[in-house]
PDB file of C-alpha atoms in Angstrom:
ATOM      1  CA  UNK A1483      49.719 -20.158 -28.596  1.00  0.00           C
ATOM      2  CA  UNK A1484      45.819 -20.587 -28.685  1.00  0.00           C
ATOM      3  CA  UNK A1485      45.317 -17.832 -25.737  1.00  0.00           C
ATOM      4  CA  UNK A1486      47.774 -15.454 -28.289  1.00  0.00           C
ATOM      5  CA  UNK A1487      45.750 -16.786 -31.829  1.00  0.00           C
ATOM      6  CA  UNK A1488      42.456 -16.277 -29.946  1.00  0.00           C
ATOM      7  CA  UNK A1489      43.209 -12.508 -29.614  1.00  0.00           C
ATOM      8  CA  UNK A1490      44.798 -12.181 -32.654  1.00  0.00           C
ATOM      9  CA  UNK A1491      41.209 -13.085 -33.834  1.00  0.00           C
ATOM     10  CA  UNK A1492      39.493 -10.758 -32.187  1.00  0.00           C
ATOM     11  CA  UNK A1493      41.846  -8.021 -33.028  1.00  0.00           C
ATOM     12  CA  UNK A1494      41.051  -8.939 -36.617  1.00  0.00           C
ATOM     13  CA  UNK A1495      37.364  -9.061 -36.270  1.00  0.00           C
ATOM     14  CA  UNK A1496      37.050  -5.777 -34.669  1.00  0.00           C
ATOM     15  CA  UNK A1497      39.640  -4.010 -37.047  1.00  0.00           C
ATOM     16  CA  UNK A1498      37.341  -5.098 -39.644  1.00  0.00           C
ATOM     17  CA  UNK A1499      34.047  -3.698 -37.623  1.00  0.00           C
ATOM     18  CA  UNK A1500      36.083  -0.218 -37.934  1.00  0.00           C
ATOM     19  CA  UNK A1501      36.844  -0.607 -41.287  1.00  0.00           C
ATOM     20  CA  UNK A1502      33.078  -1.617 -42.355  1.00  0.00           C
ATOM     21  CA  UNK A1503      31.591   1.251 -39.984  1.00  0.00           C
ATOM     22  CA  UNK A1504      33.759   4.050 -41.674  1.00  0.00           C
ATOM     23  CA  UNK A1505      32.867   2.768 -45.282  1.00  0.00           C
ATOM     24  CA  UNK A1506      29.710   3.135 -44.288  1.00  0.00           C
ATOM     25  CA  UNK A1507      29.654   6.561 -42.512  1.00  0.00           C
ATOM     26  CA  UNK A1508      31.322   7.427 -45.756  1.00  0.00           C
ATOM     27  CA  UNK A1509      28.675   6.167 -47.786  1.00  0.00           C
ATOM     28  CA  UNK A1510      26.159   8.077 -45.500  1.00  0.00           C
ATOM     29  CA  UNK A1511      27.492  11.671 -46.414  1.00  0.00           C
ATOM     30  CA  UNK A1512      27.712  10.364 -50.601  1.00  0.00           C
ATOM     31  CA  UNK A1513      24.106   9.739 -50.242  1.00  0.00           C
ATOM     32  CA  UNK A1514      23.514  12.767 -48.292  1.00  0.00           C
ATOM     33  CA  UNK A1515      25.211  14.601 -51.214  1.00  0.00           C
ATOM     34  CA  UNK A1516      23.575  12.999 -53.694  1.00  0.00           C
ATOM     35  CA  UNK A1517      19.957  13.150 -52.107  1.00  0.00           C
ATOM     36  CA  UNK A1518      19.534   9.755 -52.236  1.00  0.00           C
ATOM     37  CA  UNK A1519      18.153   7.583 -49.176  1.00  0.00           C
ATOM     38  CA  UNK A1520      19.696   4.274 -47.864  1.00  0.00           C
ATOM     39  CA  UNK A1521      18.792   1.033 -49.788  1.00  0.00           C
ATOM     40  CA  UNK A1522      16.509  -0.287 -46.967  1.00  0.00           C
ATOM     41  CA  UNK A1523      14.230   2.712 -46.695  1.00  0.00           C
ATOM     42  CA  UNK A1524      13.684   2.559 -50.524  1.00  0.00           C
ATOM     43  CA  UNK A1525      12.923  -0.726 -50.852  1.00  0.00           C
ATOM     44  CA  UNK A1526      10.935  -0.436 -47.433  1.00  0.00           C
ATOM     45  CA  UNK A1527       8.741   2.208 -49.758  1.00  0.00           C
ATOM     46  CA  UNK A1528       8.341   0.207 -52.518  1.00  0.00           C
ATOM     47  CA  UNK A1529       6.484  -2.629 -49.927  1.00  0.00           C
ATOM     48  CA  UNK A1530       4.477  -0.023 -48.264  1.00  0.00           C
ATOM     49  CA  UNK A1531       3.208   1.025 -51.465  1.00  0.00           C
ATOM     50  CA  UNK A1532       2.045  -2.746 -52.541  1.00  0.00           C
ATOM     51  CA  UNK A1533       0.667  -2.922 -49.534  1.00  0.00           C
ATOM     52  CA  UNK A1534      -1.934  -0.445 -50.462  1.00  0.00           C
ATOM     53  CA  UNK A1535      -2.935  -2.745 -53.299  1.00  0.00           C
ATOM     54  CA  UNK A1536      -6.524  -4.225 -52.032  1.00  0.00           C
ATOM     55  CA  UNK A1537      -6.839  -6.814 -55.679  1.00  0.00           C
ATOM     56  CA  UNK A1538      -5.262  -8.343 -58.228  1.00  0.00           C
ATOM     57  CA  UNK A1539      -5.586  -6.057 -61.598  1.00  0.00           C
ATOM     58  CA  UNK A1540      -5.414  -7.953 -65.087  1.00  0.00           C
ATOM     59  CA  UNK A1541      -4.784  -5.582 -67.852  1.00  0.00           C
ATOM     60  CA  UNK A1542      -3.652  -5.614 -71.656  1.00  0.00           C
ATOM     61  CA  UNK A1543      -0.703  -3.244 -71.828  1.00  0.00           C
ATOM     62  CA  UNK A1544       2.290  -2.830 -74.675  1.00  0.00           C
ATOM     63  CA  UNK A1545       5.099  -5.030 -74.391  1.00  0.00           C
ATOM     64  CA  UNK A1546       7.298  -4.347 -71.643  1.00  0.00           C
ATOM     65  CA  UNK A1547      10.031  -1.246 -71.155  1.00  0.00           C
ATOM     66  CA  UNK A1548      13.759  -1.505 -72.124  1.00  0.00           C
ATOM     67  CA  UNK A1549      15.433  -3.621 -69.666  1.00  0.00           C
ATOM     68  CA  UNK A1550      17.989  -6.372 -68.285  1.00  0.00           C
ATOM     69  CA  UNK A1551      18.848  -9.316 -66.283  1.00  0.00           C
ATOM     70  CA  UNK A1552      14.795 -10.346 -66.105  1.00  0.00           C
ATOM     71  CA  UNK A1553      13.491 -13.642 -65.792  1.00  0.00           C
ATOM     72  CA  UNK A1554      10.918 -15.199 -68.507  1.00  0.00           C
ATOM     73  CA  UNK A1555       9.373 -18.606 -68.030  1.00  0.00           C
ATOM     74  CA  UNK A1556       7.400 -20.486 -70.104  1.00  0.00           C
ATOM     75  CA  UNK A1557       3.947 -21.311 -68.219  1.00  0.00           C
ATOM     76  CA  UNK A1558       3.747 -25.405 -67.517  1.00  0.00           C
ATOM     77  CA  UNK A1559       0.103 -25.483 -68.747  1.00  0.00           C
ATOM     78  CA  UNK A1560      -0.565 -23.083 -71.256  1.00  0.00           C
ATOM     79  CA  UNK A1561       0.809 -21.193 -74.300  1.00  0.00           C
ATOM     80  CA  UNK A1562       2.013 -18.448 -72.730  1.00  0.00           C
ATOM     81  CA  UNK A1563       5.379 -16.581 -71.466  1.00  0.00           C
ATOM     82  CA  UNK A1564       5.811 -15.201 -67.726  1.00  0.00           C
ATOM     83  CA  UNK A1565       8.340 -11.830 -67.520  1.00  0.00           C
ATOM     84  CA  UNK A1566       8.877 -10.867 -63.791  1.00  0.00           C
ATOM     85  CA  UNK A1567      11.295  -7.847 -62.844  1.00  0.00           C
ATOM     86  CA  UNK A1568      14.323  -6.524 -64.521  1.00  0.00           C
ATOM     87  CA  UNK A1569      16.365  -3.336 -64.065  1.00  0.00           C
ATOM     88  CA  UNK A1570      17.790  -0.231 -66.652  1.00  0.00           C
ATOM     89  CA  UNK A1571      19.914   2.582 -66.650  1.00  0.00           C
ATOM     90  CA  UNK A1572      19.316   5.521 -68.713  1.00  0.00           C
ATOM     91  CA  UNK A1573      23.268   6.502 -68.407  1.00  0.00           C
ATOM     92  CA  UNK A1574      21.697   9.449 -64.967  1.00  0.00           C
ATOM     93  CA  UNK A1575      19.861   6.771 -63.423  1.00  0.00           C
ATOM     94  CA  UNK A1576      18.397   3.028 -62.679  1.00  0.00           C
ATOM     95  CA  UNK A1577      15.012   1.801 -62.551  1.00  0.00           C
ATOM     96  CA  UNK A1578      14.191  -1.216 -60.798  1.00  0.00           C
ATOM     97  CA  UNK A1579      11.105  -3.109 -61.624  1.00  0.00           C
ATOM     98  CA  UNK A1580       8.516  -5.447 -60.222  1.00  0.00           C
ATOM     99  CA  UNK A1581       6.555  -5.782 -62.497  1.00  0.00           C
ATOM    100  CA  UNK A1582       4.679  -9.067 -63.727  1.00  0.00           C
ATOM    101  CA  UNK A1583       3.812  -9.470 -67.603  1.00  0.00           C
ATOM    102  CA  UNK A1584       2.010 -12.755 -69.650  1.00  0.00           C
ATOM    103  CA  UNK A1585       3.138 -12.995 -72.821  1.00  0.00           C
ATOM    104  CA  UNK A1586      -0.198 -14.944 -75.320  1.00  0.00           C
ATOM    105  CA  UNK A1587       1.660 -16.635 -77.876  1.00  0.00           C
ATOM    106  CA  UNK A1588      -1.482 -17.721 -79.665  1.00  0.00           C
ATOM    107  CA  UNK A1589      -2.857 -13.917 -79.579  1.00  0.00           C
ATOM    108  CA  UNK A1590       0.369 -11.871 -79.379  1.00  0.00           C
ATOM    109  CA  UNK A1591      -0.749  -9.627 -76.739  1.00  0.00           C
ATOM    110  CA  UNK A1592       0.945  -8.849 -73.421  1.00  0.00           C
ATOM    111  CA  UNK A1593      -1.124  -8.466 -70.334  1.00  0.00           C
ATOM    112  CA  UNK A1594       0.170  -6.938 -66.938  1.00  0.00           C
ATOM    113  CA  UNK A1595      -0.992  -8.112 -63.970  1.00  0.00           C
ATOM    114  CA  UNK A1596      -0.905  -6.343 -60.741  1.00  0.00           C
ATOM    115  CA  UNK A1597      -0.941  -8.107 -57.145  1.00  0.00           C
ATOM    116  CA  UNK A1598      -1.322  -7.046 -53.211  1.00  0.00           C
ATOM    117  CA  UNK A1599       1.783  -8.715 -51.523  1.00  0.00           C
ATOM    118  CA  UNK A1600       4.169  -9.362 -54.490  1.00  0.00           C
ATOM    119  CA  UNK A1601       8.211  -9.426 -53.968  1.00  0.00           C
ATOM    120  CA  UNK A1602      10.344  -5.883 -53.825  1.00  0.00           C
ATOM    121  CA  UNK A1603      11.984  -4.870 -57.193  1.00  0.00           C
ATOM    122  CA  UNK A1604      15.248  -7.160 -58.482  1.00  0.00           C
ATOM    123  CA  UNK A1605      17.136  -8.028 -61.016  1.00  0.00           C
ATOM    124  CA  UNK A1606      19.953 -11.115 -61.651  1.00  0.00           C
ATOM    125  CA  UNK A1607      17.308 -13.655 -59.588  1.00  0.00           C
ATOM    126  CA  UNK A1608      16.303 -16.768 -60.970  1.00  0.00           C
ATOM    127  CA  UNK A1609      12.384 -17.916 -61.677  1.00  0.00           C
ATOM    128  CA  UNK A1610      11.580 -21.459 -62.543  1.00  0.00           C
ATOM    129  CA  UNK A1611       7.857 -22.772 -63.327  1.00  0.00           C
ATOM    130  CA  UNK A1612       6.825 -25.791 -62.294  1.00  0.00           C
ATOM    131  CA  UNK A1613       3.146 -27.794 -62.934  1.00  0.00           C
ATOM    132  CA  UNK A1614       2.586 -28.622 -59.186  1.00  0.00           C
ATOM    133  CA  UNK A1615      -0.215 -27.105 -57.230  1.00  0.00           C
ATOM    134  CA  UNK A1616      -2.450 -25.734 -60.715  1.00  0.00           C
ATOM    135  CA  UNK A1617       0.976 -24.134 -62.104  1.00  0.00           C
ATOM    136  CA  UNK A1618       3.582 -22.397 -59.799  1.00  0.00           C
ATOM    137  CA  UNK A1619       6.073 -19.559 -60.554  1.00  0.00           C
ATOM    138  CA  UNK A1620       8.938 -19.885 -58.327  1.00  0.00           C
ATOM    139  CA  UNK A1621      11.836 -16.784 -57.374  1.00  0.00           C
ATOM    140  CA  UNK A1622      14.379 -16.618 -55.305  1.00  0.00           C
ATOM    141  CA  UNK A1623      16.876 -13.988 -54.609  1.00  0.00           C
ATOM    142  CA  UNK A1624      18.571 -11.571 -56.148  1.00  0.00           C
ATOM    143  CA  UNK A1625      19.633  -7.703 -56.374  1.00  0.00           C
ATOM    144  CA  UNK A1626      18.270  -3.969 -56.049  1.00  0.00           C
ATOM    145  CA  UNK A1627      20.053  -1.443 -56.911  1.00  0.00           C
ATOM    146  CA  UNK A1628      19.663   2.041 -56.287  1.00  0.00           C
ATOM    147  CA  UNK A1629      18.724   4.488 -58.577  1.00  0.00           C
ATOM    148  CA  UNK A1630      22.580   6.071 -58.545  1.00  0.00           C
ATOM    149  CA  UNK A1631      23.796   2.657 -58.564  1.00  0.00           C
ATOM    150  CA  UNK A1632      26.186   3.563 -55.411  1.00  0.00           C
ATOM    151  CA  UNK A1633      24.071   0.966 -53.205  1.00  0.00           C
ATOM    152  CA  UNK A1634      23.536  -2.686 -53.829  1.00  0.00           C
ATOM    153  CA  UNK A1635      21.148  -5.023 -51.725  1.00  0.00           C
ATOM    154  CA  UNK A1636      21.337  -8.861 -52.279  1.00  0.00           C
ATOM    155  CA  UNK A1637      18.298 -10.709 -51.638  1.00  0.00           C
ATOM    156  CA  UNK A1638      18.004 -14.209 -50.207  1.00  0.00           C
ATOM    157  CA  UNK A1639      13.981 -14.242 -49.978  1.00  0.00           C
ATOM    158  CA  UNK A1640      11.684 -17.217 -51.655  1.00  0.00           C
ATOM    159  CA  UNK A1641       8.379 -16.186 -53.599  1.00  0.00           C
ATOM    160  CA  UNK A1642       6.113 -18.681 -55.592  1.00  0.00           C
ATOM    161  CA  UNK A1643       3.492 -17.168 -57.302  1.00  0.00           C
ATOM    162  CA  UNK A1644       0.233 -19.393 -58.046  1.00  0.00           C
ATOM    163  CA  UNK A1645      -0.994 -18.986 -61.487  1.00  0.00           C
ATOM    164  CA  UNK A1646      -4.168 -20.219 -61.016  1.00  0.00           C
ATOM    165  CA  UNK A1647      -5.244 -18.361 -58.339  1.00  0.00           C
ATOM    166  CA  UNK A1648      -3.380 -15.055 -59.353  1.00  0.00           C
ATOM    167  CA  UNK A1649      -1.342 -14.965 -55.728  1.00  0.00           C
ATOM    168  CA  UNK A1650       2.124 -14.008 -54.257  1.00  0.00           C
ATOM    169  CA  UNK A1651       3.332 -15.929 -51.371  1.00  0.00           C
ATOM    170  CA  UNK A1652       6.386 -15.450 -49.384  1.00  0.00           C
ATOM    171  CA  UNK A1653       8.103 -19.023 -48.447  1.00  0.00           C
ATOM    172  CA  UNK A1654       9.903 -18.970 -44.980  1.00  0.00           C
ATOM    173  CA  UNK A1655      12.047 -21.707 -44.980  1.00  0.00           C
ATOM    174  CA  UNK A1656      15.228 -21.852 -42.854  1.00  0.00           C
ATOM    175  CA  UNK A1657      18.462 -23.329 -43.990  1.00  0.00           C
ATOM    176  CA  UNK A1658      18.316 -21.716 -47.812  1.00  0.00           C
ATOM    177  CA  UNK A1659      21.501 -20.137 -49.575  1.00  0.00           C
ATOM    178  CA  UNK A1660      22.814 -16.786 -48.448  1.00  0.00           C
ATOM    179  CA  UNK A1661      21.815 -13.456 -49.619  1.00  0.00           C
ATOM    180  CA  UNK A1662      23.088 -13.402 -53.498  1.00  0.00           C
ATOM    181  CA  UNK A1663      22.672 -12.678 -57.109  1.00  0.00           C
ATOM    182  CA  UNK A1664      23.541 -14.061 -60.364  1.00  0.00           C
ATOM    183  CA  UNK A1665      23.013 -17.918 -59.148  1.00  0.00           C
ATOM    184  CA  UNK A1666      21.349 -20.286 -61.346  1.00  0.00           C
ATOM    185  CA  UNK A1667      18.029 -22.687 -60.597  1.00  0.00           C
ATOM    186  CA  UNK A1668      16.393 -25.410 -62.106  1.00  0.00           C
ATOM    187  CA  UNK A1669      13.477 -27.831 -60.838  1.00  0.00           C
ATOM    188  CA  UNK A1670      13.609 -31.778 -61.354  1.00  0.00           C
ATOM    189  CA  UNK A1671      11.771 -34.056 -59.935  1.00  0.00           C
ATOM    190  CA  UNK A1672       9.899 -31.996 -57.342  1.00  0.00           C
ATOM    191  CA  UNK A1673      12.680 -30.222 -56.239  1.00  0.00           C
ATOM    192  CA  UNK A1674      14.419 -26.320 -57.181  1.00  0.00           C
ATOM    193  CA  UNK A1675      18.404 -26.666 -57.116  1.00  0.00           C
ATOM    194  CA  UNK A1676      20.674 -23.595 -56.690  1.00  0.00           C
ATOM    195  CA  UNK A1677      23.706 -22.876 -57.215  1.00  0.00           C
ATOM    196  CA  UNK A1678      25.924 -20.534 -57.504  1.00  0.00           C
ATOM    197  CA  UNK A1679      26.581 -16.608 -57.637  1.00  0.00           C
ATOM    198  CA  UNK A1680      27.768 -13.451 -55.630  1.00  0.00           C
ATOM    199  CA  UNK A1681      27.099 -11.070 -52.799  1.00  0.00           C
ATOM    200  CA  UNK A1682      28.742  -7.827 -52.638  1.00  0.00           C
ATOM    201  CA  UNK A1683      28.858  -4.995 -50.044  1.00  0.00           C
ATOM    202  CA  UNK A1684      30.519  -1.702 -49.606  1.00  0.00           C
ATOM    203  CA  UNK A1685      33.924  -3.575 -48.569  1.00  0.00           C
ATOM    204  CA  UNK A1686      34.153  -6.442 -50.425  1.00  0.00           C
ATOM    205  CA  UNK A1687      32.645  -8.921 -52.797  1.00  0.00           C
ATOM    206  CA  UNK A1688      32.432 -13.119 -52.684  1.00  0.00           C
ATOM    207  CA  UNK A1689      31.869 -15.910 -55.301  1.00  0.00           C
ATOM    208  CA  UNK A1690      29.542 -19.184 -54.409  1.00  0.00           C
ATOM    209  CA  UNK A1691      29.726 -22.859 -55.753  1.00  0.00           C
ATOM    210  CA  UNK A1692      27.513 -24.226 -52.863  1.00  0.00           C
ATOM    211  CA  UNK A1693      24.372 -26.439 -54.385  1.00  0.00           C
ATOM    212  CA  UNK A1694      21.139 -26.618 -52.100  1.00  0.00           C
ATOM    213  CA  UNK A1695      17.881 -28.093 -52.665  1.00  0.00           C
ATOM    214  CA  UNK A1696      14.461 -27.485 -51.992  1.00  0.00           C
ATOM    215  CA  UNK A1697      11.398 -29.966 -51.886  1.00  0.00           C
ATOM    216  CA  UNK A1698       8.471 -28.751 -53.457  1.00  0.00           C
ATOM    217  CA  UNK A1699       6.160 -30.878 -51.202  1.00  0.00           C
ATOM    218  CA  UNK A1700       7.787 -30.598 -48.025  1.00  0.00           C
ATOM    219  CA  UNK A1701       8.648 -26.901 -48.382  1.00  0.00           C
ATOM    220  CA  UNK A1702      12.514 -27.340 -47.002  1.00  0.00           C
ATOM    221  CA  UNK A1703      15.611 -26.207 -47.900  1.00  0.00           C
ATOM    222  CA  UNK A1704      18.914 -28.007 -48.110  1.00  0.00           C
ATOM    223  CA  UNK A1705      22.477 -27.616 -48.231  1.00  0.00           C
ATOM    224  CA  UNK A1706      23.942 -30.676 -51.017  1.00  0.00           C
ATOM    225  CA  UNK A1707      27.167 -31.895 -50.397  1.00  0.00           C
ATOM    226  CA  UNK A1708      28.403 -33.446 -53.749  1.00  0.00           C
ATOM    227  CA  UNK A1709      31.745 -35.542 -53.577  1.00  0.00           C
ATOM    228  CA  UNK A1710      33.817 -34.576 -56.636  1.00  0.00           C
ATOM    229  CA  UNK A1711      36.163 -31.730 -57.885  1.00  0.00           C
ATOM    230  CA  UNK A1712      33.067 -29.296 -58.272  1.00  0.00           C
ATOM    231  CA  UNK A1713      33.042 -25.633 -60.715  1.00  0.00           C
ATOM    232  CA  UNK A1714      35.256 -23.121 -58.935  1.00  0.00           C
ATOM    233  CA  UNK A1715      32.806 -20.521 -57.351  1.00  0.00           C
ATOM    234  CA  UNK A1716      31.110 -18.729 -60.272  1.00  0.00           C
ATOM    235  CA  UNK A1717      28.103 -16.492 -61.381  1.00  0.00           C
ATOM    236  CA  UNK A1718      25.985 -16.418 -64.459  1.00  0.00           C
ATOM    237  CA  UNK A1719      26.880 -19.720 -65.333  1.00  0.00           C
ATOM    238  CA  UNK A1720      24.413 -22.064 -67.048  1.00  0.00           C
ATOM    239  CA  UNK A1721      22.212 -24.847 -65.584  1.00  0.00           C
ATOM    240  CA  UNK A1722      20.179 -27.225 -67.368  1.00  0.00           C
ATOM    241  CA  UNK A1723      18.624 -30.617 -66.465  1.00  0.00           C
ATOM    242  CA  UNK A1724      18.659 -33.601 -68.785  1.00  0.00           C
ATOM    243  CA  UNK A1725      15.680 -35.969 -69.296  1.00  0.00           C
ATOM    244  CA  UNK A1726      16.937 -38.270 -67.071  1.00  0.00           C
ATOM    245  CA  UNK A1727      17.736 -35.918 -64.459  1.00  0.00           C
ATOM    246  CA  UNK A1728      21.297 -35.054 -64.008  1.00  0.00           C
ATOM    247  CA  UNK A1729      22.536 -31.034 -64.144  1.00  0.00           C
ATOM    248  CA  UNK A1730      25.317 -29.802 -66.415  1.00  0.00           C
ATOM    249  CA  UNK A1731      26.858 -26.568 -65.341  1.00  0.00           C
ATOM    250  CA  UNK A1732      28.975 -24.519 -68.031  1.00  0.00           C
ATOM    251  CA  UNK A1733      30.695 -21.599 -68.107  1.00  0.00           C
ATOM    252  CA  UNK A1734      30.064 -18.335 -65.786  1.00  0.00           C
ATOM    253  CA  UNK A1735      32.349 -15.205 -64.639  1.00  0.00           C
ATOM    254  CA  UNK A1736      33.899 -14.172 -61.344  1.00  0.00           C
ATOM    255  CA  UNK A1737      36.705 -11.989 -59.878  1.00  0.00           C
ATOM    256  CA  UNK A1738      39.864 -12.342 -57.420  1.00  0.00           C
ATOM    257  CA  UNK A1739      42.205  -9.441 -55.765  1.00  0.00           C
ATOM    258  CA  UNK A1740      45.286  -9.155 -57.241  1.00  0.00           C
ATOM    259  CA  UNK A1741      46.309  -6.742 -54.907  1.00  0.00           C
ATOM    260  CA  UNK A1742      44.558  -4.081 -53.043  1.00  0.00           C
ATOM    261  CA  UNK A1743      41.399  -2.099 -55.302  1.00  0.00           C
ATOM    262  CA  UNK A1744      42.985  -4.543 -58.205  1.00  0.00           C
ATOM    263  CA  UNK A1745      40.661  -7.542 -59.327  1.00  0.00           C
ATOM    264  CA  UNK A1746      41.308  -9.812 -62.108  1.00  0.00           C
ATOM    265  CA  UNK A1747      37.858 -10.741 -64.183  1.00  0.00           C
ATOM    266  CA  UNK A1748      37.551 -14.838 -64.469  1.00  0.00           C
ATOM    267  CA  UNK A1749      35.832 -15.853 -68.056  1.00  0.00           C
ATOM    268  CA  UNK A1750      35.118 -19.624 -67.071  1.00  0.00           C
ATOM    269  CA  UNK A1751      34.695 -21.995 -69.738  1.00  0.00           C
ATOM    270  CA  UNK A1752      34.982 -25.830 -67.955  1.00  0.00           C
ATOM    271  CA  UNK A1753      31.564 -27.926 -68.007  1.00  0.00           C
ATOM    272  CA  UNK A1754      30.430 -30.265 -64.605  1.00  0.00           C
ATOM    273  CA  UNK A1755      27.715 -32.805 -64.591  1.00  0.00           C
ATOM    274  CA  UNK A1756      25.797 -33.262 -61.241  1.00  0.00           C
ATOM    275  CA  UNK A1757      24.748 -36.895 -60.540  1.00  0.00           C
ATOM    276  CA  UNK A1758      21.918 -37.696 -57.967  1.00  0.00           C
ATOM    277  CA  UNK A1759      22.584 -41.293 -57.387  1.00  0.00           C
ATOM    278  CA  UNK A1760      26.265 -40.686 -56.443  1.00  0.00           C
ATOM    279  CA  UNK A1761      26.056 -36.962 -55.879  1.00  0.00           C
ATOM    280  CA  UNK A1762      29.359 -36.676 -57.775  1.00  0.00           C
ATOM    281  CA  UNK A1763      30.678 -33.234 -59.821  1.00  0.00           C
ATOM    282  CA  UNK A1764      32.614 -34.665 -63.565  1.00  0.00           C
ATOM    283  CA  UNK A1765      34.048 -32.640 -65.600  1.00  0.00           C
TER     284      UNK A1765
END
């Protein structure tokens, strides 16, 4: 039995190597057609371009272009707004941004600020702001799309930008969540907490409800087991922290096959509070 189940495996594994090397061959010629590089080599481009970038550029610009799934933080210190990336589709075609924008309150002007060494284009991360270290913007993961929207490319990168020195730094940490979009993150007591959201490739697509945490001080990831019937694996959910430090988790989509190219769209609507003490999931 185990010598038969231990091909039957393999068999399985390397059926699905064939199947994932002729999507992709297949997706190879669509580009081809379409004249559109793979998702690497653009995003490779966009890097090699920031590269070039020798100082950090402050400038007054107009508000921000028409877009979706950003991020915008309030700053920990001062009276003003932090917008970082985004994405839009013009119906032909989707831009990705980048881009970093302060928002005065007091003043009502936006300001664009330009960095050497700042993350690739994304939208659907998460950014949280935290007061530690002279004010901290913190992003991590997730997606790029390409401009026909026929490639997808989940991040699972770290970033904290310092706002008082006006610097991106990339945070290698092992142990952090997968590659993924559309999670949520919060900060409490100096710690981020993730959870949530999806990764999807050319041959399928998969859900999270795994919760990891990362200390701010000691700069390491992770993984939280909680004991407790916990949210069935979601995206967009929300996540907020109450004053005394627990996390309640409502709502969120997903999707499950029905049958073969058929999904079936999950509107969630149950609510989960994550203790610390007890690490338990109530709903």
């Amino acid at each position: 039995m185990g010598k038969k189940d231990k091909k039957k495996g393999k068999g399985a594994e390397k059926t699905a190597k064939k199947t994932e090397k002729k999507v992709a061959q297949k997706l190879k010629k669509e580009l081809v057609s379409k004249g559109e590089e793979d998702i690497e080599s653009l995003i490779a481009k966009f890097q090699e371009e920031d590269n070039k970038k020798q100082k950090v550029v402050e400038e007054q610009c107009l508000p921000p272009s028409v877009r979706s799934s950003f991020t915008f933080n309030a700053h920990p210190d001062r009276e003003e707004l932090i917008m970082f990336g985004g994405e839009y589709n013009n119906g032909n075609k989707t831009f990705m941004y980048k881009d970093l924008f302060i928002y005065n309150i007091k003043k009502n002007t936006w300001s664009v600020i330009h960095c050497p060494l700042s993350p690739p284009p994304r939208c659907a991360h998460q950014a949280v702001t935290v007061a530690q270290g002279g004010g901290q913007l913190w992003i991590f993961g997730g997606e790029f799309a390409s401009p026909t929207r026929s490639q997808f490319y989940h991040y699972r990168d770290l970033w904290v930008y310092h706002l008082k020195e006006c610097q991106w730094e990339q945070v290698k940490s092992p142990g952090g969540p997968s590659a993924r979009s559309g999670h949520r993150m919060v900060s409490s007591k100096k710690q981020l907490f993730v959870f949530g959201g999806f990764h999807e490739s050319s041959r399928d697509y998969k859900y999270f409800n795994d919760v990891y945490s990362f200390d701010l001080e000691n700069r390491k990831w992770k993984k939280l087991e909680p004991v407790g019937l916990g949210p069935a694996p979601r995206s967009g959910c929300q996540m907020i922290v109450t004053t005394d430090g627990k996390i309640i988790i409502y709502g969120g989509y997903s999707r499950e096959k029905v049958k073969k190219e058929v999904d079936r769209g999950i509107v969630h609507s149950d609510t989960f509070i994550l203790h610390f003490d007890g690490m338990f999931f109530i709903s």
